Amino acid sequence: MRVKKHEVLYEQRQFPISKMYGKKNISVCCPMDKSGVVYFENNHRLYNKDSFKGYTSHLMNHLERTTVGRCCFIMGNVAFHKCDTIKQEIRIRDHRVEYLPPYSPFSNPIENMFSKWKDFVKRSNGINKEQLLSCMDHRITEISVSDCDGWYRNMKEFIRRSLNREIIT
């Protein structure tokens, strides 16, 4: 029997908070697929193995509620992405996990998504933590299906070119 897989790119990033709030960041975990953002959460501290495991558990529960089916999570090379507790949390729910090669931004469409989202947030000129969080919540909806689908097409083209041993600049 063939299993239909749903590819999900899975990363976390930091959004700078304005100078009025101090030199702090808000960390965001946010998976996407070719049809859009799947689920996201903010954290007022950097993610570590424990907080990322909590996020992964919330994501798995969200996926079960939305009946996406089996997924293949494609993650970056952050050390705690590769720890056994994270892999187990994903695999116990009958999903797969794969990792991108180091230094491979061309093969990671989520880099494009974070760049666009971060630009939306910067242009909103939030002056405190609450405004920034509100803007992040609202502006994520401006990442369109056609944006994500286009980023996936670009990724596939870069992979094709890489397999043909073309120099990508």
Coordinates of C-alpha atoms in Angstrom, one line a residue:
M1 CA 0.0 0.0 0.0
R2 CA 1.3 3.4 -0.9
V3 CA 1.3 6.1 1.8
K4 CA 0.6 9.6 0.8
K5 CA 3.2 11.9 2.4
H6 CA 2.8 15.5 3.3
E7 CA 6.1 17.4 3.3
V8 CA 6.5 20.0 6.1
L9 CA 9.5 22.3 6.4
Y10 CA 10.1 23.0 10.0
E11 CA 12.2 25.8 11.4
Q12 CA 12.4 28.4 14.1
R13 CA 13.6 32.0 13.9
Q14 CA 13.9 35.1 16.0
F15 CA 12.1 38.4 15.5
P16 CA 13.8 41.5 17.0
I17 CA 11.7 43.5 19.4
S18 CA 11.9 47.3 19.1
K19 CA 14.3 49.3 21.2
M20 CA 11.5 50.4 23.6
Y21 CA 11.2 46.8 24.8
G22 CA 15.0 46.3 25.1
K23 CA 17.4 44.1 23.3
K24 CA 15.3 41.0 23.3
N25 CA 13.9 38.7 20.6
I26 CA 10.8 36.7 20.2
S27 CA 11.5 33.2 18.9
V28 CA 9.1 31.6 16.5
C29 CA 8.6 28.0 15.5
C30 CA 6.7 27.7 12.3
P31 CA 6.3 24.8 9.8
M32 CA 5.1 25.3 6.3
D33 CA 4.1 23.2 3.3
K34 CA 3.5 24.1 -0.3
S35 CA 0.0 25.3 0.6
G36 CA 0.9 27.6 3.4
V37 CA 1.8 27.9 7.1
V38 CA 0.8 24.8 9.1
Y39 CA 1.0 26.1 12.7
F40 CA 3.1 28.5 14.6
E41 CA 4.0 29.5 18.2
N42 CA 5.9 32.4 19.7
N43 CA 8.4 32.0 22.6
H44 CA 9.9 34.8 24.6
R45 CA 13.1 33.0 25.0
L46 CA 15.3 31.1 22.7
Y47 CA 14.2 27.5 22.0
N48 CA 16.1 24.7 23.5
K49 CA 15.5 20.9 23.5
D50 CA 12.8 21.1 26.2
S51 CA 10.8 24.0 24.8
F52 CA 11.2 22.6 21.3
K53 CA 9.9 19.2 22.4
G54 CA 6.8 21.0 23.9
Y55 CA 6.3 22.8 20.6
T56 CA 6.7 19.6 18.7
S57 CA 4.0 18.0 20.9
H58 CA 1.6 20.9 20.3
L59 CA 2.3 20.6 16.5
M60 CA 1.6 16.9 16.5
N61 CA -1.7 17.5 18.3
H62 CA -2.6 20.2 15.8
L63 CA -1.9 17.8 12.9
E64 CA -4.0 15.1 14.4
R65 CA -6.9 17.6 14.8
T66 CA -6.6 18.8 11.2
T67 CA -6.2 15.3 9.8
V68 CA -3.3 16.2 7.5
G69 CA -2.2 12.5 7.5
R70 CA 1.4 11.2 7.5
C71 CA 4.0 13.9 7.2
C72 CA 7.7 14.0 6.4
F73 CA 9.3 16.8 8.4
I74 CA 12.3 18.3 6.7
M75 CA 14.3 20.2 9.3
G76 CA 17.5 22.2 9.5
N77 CA 20.6 21.3 11.4
V78 CA 20.0 22.8 14.8
A79 CA 21.4 20.4 17.3
F80 CA 18.2 20.0 19.3
H81 CA 16.3 19.2 16.1
K82 CA 18.3 16.0 16.0
C83 CA 18.0 14.8 19.6
D84 CA 16.3 11.5 20.2
T85 CA 13.4 13.0 22.2
I86 CA 12.4 15.1 19.2
K87 CA 12.8 12.3 16.7
Q88 CA 10.8 10.0 18.9
E89 CA 8.0 12.6 19.3
I90 CA 7.6 12.8 15.6
R91 CA 8.0 9.1 14.8
I92 CA 5.7 7.8 17.5
R93 CA 2.9 9.7 15.7
D94 CA 3.8 7.8 12.5
H95 CA 5.5 10.7 10.8
R96 CA 9.0 10.8 9.3
V97 CA 11.9 13.2 9.8
E98 CA 14.7 14.2 7.4
Y99 CA 17.4 16.8 7.7
L100 CA 18.6 19.4 5.2
P101 CA 22.3 19.3 4.4
P102 CA 24.3 22.0 6.2
Y103 CA 24.4 25.5 4.5
S104 CA 21.7 24.7 2.0
P105 CA 19.4 27.8 1.9
F106 CA 18.5 27.2 -1.7
S107 CA 16.8 23.9 -0.7
N108 CA 14.8 25.4 2.1
P109 CA 11.7 27.4 1.1
I110 CA 11.0 28.3 4.7
E111 CA 13.9 30.8 4.5
N112 CA 11.8 32.7 1.9
M113 CA 8.7 32.5 4.1
F114 CA 10.5 33.8 7.2
S115 CA 12.1 36.6 5.1
K116 CA 8.7 37.8 3.8
W117 CA 7.0 37.5 7.2
K118 CA 9.8 39.3 8.9
D119 CA 9.6 42.1 6.3
F120 CA 5.8 42.5 7.0
V121 CA 6.5 42.7 10.7
K122 CA 9.3 45.2 10.4
R123 CA 7.1 47.5 8.2
S124 CA 4.4 47.5 10.8
N125 CA 6.6 49.6 13.1
G126 CA 5.4 47.9 16.3
I127 CA 6.8 49.8 19.3
N128 CA 6.2 47.3 22.1
K129 CA 6.0 43.6 22.7
E130 CA 2.2 43.4 22.5
Q131 CA 2.1 45.3 19.1
L132 CA 4.8 43.1 17.7
L133 CA 3.0 39.9 18.8
S134 CA -0.3 41.1 17.4
C135 CA 1.4 42.0 14.1
M136 CA 3.1 38.6 13.9
D137 CA -0.3 36.9 14.4
H138 CA -2.0 39.0 11.7
R139 CA 0.7 39.3 9.1
I140 CA 1.4 35.5 9.0
T141 CA -2.0 35.3 7.2
E142 CA -0.5 37.4 4.3
I143 CA 1.8 34.5 3.4
S144 CA -0.3 33.1 0.5
V145 CA -0.7 29.7 -1.0
S146 CA 0.9 31.0 -4.3
D147 CA 3.9 32.3 -2.3
C148 CA 4.5 28.9 -0.7
D149 CA 3.9 27.0 -3.9
G150 CA 6.3 29.3 -5.8
W151 CA 9.0 28.8 -3.1
Y152 CA 8.6 25.0 -3.4
R153 CA 8.9 25.2 -7.2
N154 CA 12.1 27.2 -6.8
M155 CA 13.5 24.6 -4.4
K156 CA 12.8 21.8 -6.8
E157 CA 14.5 23.8 -9.6
F158 CA 17.6 24.3 -7.4
I159 CA 17.6 20.6 -6.5
R160 CA 17.4 19.7 -10.2
R161 CA 20.2 22.1 -11.0
S162 CA 22.3 20.7 -8.2
L163 CA 21.8 17.1 -9.4
N164 CA 23.0 18.3 -12.8
R165 CA 26.1 19.6 -11.1
E166 CA 25.3 23.2 -12.2
I167 CA 27.0 26.0 -10.3
I168 CA 24.3 27.9 -8.4
T169 CA 25.1 31.5 -7.5

